[in-house]
PDB file of C-alpha atoms and ligand atoms in Angstrom:
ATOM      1  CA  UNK I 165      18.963  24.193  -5.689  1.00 47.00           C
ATOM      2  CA  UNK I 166      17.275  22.475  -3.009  1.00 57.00           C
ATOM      3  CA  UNK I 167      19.049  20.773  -0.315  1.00 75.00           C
ATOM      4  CA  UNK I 168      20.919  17.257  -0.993  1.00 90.00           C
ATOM      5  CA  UNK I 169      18.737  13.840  -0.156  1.00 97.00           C
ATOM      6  CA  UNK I 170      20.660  11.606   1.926  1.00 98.00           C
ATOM      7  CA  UNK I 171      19.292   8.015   0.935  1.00 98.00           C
ATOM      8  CA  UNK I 172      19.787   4.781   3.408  1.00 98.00           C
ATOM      9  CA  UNK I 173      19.633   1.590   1.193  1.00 98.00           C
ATOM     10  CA  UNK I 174      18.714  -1.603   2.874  1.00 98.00           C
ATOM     11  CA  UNK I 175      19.422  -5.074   1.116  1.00 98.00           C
ATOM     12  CA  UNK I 176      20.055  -8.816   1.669  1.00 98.00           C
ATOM     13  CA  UNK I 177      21.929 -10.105  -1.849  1.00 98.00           C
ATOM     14  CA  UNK I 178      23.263  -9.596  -5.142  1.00 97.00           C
ATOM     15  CA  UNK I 179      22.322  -5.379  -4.828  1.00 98.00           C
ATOM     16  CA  UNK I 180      21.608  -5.319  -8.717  1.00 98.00           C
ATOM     17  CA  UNK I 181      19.175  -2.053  -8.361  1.00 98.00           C
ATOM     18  CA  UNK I 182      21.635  -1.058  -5.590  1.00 98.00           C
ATOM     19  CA  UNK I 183      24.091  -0.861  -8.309  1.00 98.00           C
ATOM     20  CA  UNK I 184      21.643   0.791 -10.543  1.00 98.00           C
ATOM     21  CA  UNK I 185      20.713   3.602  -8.049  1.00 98.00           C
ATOM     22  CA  UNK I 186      24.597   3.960  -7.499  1.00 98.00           C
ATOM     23  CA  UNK I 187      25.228   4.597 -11.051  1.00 98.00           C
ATOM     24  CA  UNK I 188      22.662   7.109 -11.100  1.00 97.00           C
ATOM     25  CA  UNK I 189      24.139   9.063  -8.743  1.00 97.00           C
ATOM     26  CA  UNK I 190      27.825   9.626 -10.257  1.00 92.00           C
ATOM     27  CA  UNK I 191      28.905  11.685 -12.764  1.00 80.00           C
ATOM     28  CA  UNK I 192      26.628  14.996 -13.018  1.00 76.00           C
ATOM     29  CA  UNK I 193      24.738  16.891 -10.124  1.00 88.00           C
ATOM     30  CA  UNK I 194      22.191  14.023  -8.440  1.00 95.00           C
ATOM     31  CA  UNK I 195      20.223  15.499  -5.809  1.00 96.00           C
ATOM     32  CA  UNK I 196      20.951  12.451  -4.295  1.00 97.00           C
ATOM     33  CA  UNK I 197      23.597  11.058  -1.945  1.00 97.00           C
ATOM     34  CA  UNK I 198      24.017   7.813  -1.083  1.00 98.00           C
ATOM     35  CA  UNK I 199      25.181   7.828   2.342  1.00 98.00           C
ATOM     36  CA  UNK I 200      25.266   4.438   3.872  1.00 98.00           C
ATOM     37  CA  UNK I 201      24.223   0.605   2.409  1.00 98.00           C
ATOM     38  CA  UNK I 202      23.262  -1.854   5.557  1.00 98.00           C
ATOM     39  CA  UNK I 203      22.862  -5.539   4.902  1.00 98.00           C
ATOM     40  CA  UNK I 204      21.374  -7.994   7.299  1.00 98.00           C
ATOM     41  CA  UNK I 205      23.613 -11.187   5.485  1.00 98.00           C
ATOM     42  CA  UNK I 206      27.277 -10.520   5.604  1.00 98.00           C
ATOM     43  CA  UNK I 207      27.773 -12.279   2.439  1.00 98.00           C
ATOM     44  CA  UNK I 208      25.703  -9.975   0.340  1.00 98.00           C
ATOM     45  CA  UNK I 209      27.645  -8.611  -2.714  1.00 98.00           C
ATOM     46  CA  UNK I 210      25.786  -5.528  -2.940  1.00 98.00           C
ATOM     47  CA  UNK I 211      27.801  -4.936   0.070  1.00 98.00           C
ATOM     48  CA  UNK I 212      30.763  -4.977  -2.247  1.00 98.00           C
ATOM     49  CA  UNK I 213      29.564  -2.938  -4.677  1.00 98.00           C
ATOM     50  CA  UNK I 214      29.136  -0.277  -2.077  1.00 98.00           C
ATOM     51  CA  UNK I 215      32.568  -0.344  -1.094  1.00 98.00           C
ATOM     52  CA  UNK I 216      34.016   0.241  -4.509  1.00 98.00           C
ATOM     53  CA  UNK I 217      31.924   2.912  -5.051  1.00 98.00           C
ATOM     54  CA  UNK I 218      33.354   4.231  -1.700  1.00 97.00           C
ATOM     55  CA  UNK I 219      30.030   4.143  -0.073  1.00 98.00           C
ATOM     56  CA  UNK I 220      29.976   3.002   3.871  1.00 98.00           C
ATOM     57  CA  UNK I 221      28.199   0.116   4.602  1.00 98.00           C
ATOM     58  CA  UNK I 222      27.131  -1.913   7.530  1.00 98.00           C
ATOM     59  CA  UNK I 223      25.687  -5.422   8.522  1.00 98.00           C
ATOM     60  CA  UNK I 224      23.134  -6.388  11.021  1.00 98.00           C
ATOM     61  CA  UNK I 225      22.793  -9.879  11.426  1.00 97.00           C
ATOM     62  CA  UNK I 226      19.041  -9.987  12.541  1.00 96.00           C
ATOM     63  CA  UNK I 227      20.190 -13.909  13.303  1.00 96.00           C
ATOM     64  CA  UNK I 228      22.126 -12.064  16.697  1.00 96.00           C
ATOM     65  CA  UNK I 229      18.292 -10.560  18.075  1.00 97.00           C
ATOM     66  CA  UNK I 230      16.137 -12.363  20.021  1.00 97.00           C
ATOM     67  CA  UNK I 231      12.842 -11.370  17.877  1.00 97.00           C
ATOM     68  CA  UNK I 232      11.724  -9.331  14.536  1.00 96.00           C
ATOM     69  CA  UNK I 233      11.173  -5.768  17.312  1.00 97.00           C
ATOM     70  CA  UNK I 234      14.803  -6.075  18.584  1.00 97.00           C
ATOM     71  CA  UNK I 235      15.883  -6.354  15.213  1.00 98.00           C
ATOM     72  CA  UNK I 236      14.564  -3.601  13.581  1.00 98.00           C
ATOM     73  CA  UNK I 237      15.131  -1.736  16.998  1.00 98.00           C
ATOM     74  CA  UNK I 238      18.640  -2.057  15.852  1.00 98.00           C
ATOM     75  CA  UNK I 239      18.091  -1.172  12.375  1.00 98.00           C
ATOM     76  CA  UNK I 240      16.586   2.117  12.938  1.00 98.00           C
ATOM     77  CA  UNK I 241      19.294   3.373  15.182  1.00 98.00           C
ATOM     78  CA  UNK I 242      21.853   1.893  12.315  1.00 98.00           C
ATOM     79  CA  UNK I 243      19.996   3.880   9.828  1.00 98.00           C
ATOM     80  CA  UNK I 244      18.887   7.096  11.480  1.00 98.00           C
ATOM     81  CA  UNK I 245      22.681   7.454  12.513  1.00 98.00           C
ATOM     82  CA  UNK I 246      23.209   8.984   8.973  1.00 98.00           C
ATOM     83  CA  UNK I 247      19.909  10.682   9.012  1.00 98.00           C
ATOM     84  CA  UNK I 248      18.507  10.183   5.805  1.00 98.00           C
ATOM     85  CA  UNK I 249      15.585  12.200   3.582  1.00 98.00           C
ATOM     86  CA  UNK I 250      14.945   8.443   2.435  1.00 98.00           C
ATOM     87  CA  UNK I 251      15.240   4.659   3.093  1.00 98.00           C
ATOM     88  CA  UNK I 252      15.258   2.431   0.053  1.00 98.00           C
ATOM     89  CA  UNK I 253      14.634  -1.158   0.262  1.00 98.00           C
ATOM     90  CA  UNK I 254      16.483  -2.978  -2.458  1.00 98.00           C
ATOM     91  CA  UNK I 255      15.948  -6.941  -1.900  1.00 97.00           C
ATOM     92  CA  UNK I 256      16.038  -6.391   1.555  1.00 97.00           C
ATOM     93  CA  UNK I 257      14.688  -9.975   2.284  1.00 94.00           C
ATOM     94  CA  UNK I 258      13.264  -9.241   5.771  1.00 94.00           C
ATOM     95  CA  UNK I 259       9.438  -8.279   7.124  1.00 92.00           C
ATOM     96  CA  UNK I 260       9.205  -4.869   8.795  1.00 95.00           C
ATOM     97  CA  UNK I 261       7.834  -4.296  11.849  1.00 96.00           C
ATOM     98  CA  UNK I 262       4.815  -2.009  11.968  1.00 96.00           C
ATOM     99  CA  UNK I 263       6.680   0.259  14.035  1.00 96.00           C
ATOM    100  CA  UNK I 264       9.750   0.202  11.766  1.00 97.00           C
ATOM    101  CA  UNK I 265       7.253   1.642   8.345  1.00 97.00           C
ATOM    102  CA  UNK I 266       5.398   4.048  10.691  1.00 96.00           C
ATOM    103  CA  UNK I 267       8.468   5.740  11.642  1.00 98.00           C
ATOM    104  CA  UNK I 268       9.465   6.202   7.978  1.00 98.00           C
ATOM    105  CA  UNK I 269       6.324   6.661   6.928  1.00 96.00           C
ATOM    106  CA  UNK I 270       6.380   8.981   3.952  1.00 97.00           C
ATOM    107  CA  UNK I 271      10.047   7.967   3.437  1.00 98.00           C
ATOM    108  CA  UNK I 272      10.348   5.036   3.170  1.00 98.00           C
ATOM    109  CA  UNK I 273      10.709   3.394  -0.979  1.00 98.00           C
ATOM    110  CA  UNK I 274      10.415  -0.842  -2.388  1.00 98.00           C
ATOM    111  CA  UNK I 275      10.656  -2.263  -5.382  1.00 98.00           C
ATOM    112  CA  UNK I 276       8.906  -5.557  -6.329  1.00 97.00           C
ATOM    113  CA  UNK I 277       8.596  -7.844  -9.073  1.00 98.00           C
ATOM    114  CA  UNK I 278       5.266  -7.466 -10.151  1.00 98.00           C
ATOM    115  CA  UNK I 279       2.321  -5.334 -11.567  1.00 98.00           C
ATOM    116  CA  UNK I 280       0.935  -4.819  -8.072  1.00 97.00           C
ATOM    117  CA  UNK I 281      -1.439  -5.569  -6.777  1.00 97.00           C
ATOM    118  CA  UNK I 282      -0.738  -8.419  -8.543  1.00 98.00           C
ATOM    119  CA  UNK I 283       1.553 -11.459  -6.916  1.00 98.00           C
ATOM    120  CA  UNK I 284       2.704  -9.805  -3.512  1.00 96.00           C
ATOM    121  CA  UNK I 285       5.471 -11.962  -1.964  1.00 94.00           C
ATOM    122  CA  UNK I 286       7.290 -14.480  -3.259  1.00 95.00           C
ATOM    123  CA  UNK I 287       7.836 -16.135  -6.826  1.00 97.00           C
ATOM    124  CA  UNK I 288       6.148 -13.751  -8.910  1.00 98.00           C
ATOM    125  CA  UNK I 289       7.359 -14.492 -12.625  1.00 98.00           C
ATOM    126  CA  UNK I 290       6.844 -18.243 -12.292  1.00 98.00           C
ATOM    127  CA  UNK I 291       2.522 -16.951 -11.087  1.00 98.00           C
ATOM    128  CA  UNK I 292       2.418 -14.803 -13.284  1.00 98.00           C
ATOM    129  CA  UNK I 293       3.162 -17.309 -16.261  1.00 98.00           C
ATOM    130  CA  UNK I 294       0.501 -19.971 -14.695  1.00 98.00           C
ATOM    131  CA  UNK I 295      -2.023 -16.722 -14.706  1.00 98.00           C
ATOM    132  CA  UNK I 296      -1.558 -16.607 -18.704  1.00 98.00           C
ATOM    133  CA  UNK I 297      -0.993 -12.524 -18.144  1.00 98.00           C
ATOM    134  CA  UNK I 298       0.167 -10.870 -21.418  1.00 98.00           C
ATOM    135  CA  UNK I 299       2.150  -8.278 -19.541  1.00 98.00           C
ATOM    136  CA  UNK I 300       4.224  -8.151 -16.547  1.00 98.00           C
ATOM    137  CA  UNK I 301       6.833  -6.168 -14.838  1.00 98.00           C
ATOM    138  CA  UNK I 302       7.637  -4.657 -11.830  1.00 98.00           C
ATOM    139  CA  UNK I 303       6.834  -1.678  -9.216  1.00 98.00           C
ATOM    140  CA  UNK I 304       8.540   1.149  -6.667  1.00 98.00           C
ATOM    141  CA  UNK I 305       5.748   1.724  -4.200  1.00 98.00           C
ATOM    142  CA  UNK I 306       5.570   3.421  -0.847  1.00 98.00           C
ATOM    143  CA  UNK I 307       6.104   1.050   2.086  1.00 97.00           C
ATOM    144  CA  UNK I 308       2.903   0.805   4.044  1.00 93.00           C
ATOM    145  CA  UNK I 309       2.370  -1.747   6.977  1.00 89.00           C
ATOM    146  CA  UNK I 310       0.812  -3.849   4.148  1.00 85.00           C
ATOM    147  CA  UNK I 311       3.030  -6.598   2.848  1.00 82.00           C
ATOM    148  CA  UNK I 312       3.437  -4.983  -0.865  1.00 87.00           C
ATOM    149  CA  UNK I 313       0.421  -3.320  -0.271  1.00 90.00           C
ATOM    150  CA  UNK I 314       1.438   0.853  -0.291  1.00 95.00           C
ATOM    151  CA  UNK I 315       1.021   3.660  -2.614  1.00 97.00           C
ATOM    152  CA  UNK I 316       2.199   2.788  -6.321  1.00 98.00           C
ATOM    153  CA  UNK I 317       4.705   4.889  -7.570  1.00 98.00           C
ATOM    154  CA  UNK I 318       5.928   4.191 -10.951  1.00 98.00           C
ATOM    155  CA  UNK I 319       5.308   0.501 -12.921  1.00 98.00           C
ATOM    156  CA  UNK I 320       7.407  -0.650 -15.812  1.00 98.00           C
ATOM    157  CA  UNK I 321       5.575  -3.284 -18.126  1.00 98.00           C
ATOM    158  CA  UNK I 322       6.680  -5.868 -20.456  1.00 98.00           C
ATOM    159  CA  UNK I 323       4.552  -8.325 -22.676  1.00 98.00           C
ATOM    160  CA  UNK I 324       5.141 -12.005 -21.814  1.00 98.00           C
ATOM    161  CA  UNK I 325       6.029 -13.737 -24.721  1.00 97.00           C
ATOM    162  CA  UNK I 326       5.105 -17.541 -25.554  1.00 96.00           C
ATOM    163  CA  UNK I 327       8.393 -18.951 -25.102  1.00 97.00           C
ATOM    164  CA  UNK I 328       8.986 -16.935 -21.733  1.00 98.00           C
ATOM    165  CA  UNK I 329      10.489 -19.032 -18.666  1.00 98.00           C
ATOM    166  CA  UNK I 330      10.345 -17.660 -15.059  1.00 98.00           C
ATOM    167  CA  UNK I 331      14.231 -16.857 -15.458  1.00 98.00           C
ATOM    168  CA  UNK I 332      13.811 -15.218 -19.133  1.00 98.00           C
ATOM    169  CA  UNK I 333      10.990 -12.851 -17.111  1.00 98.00           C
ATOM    170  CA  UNK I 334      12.905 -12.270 -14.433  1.00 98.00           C
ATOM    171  CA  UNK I 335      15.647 -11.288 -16.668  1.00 98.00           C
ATOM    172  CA  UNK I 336      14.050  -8.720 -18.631  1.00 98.00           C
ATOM    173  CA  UNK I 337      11.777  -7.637 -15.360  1.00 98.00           C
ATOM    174  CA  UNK I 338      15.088  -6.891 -13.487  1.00 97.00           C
ATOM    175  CA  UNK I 339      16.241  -4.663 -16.556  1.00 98.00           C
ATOM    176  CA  UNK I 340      13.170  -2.691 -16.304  1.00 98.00           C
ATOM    177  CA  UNK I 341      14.253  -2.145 -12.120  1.00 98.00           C
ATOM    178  CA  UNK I 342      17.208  -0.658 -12.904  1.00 98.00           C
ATOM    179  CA  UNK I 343      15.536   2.030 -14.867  1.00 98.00           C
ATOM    180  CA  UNK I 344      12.238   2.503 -12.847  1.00 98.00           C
ATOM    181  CA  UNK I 345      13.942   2.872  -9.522  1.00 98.00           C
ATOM    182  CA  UNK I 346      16.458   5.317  -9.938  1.00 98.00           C
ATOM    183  CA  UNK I 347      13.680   7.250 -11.682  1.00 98.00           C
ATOM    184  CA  UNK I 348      11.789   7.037  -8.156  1.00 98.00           C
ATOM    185  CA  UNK I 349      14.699   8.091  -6.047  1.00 98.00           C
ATOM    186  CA  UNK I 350      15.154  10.689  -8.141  1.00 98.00           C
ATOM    187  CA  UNK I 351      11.781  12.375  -7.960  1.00 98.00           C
ATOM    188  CA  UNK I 352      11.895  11.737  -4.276  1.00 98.00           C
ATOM    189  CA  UNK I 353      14.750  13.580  -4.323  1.00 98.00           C
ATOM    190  CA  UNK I 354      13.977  16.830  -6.294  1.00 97.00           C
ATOM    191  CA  UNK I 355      11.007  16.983  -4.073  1.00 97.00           C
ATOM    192  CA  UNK I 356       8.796  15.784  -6.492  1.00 98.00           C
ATOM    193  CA  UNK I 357       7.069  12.558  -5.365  1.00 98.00           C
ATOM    194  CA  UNK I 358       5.483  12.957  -2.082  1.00 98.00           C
ATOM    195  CA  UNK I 359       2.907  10.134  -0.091  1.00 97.00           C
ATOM    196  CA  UNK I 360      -0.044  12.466   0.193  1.00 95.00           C
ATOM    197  CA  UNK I 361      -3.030  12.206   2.357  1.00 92.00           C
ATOM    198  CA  UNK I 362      -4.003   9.923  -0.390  1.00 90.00           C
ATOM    199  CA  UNK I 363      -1.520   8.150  -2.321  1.00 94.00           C
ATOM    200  CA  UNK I 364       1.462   8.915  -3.729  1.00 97.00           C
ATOM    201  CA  UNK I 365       1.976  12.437  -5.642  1.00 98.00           C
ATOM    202  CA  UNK I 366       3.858  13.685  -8.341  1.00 98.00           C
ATOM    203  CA  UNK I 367       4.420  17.159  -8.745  1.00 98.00           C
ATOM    204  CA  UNK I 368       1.761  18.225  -6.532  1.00 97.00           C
ATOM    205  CA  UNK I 369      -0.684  15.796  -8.413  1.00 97.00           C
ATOM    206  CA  UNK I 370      -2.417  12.488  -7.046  1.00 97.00           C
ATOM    207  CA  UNK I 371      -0.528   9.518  -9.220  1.00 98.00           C
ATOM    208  CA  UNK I 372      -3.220   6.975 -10.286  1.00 97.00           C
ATOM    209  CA  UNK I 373      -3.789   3.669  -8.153  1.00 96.00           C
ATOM    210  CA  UNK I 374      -0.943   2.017 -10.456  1.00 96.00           C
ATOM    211  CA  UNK I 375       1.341   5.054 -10.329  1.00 97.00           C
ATOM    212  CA  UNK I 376       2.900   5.850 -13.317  1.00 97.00           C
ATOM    213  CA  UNK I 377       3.345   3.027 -15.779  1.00 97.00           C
ATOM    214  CA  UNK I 378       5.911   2.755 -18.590  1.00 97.00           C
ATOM    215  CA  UNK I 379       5.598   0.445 -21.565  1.00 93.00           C
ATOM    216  CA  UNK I 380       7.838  -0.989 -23.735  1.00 81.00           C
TER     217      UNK I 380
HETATM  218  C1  LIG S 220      14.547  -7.609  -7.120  1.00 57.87           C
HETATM  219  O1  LIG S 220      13.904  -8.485  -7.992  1.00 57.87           O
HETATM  220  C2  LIG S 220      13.538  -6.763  -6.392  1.00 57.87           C
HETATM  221  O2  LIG S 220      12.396  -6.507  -7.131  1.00 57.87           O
HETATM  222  C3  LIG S 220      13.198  -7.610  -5.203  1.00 57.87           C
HETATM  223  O3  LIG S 220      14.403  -8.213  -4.842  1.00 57.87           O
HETATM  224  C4  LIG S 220      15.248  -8.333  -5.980  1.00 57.87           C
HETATM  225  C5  LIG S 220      16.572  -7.731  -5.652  1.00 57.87           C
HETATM  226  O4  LIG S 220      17.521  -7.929  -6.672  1.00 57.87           O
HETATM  227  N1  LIG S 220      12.614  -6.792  -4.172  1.00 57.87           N
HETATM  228  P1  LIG S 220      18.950  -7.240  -6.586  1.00 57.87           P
HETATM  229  O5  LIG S 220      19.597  -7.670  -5.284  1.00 57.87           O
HETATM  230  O6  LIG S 220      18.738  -5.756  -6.609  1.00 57.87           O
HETATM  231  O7  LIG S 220      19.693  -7.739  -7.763  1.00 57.87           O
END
């Protein structure tokens, strides 16, 4: 059995796949241990849910740093003090430094709501109902000094129905997180998924520009 992955998970708010990639983890042998959950807002709940799963936590209020390098200065030190195989962003509502992705490069996970490259950023159910799509869903990707931009690792997709509202998306798109992240940290963690020269691999193999996609 292959050494333990100690995971760092970074977030900002409610910690919904937070709480997903907790519950993946108890009960059984999980190659991977969360070790730490750091928020930059105090008044995160995810923070909560990392207590009662007796998980340490810690908040950096990037509000107390003079700019975005001090910051993330401070964020690195925060999470390399529990020297993790991995770093997984889980709403953490904050743009990285280039410095801060090169120096996880290769370990560093995000999850977005979205088919990327479709709708990086911001309000990404709402576009993708103007767009007319017939499917959407969401991604885990690599973290790249691209805004959204890295290495697709898995996608989940959903068909848009007629009556669909940004919140009914977002509702079933968030459903769809809890099961496609957990799968990610767990192939990072058997040693499975790996950012290659190229893009992101699975099992020795080069995953296709949209990673692996799931339908439902
Ligand atoms: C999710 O929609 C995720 O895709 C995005 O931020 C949101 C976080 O939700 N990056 P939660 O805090 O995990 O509930």
């Amino acid at each position: 059995m292959a050494a333990r992955c100690d995971v760092v998970v970074l977030i900002s708010g409610s910690g919904s796949n937070l709480q997903a990639l907790i519950d993946s983890t108890t009960g059984g042998d999980h190659p991977a241990r969360i070790r730490a959950v750091i928020s930059n807002r105090a008044d995160a709940y995810g923070l909560e849910r990392a207590k009662i799963a007796g998980i340490e936590t810690r908040v950096l209020d990037h509000k107390a740093f003079a700019d975005r390098e001090a910051f993330d200065a401070a964020l690195v030190q925060a999470i390399d003090a529990y020297a993790p195989q991995l770093v997984v962003l889980a709403g953490f509502m904050r743009i990285l430094t280039p410095g801060f992705v090169r120096h996880y490069q290769g370990r560093l996970l995000n999850i977005h709501p979205s088919l990327l490259p479709k709708y990086k950023g911001l309000h990404t159910h709402q576009r993708a109902l103007e767009a007319g799509d017939a499917e959407h869903g969401c991604s885990v990707h690599f973290v790249t000094e691209e805004l959204d931009g890295g290495p697709l690792v898995v996608q989940a997709l959903i068909p848009v129905e007629s009556n669909d509202t940004p919140e009914s998306l977002a509702q079933r798109v968030h459903v769809q997180e809890h099961r496609i992240y957990p799968l990610a940290m767990r192939w990072f963690a058997e040693g499975r998924l790996r950012l290659g020269p190229s893009g992101a691999e699975l099992d020795g193999q080069r995953l296709p520009p949209s990673g692996q996609q799931l339908r439902n």
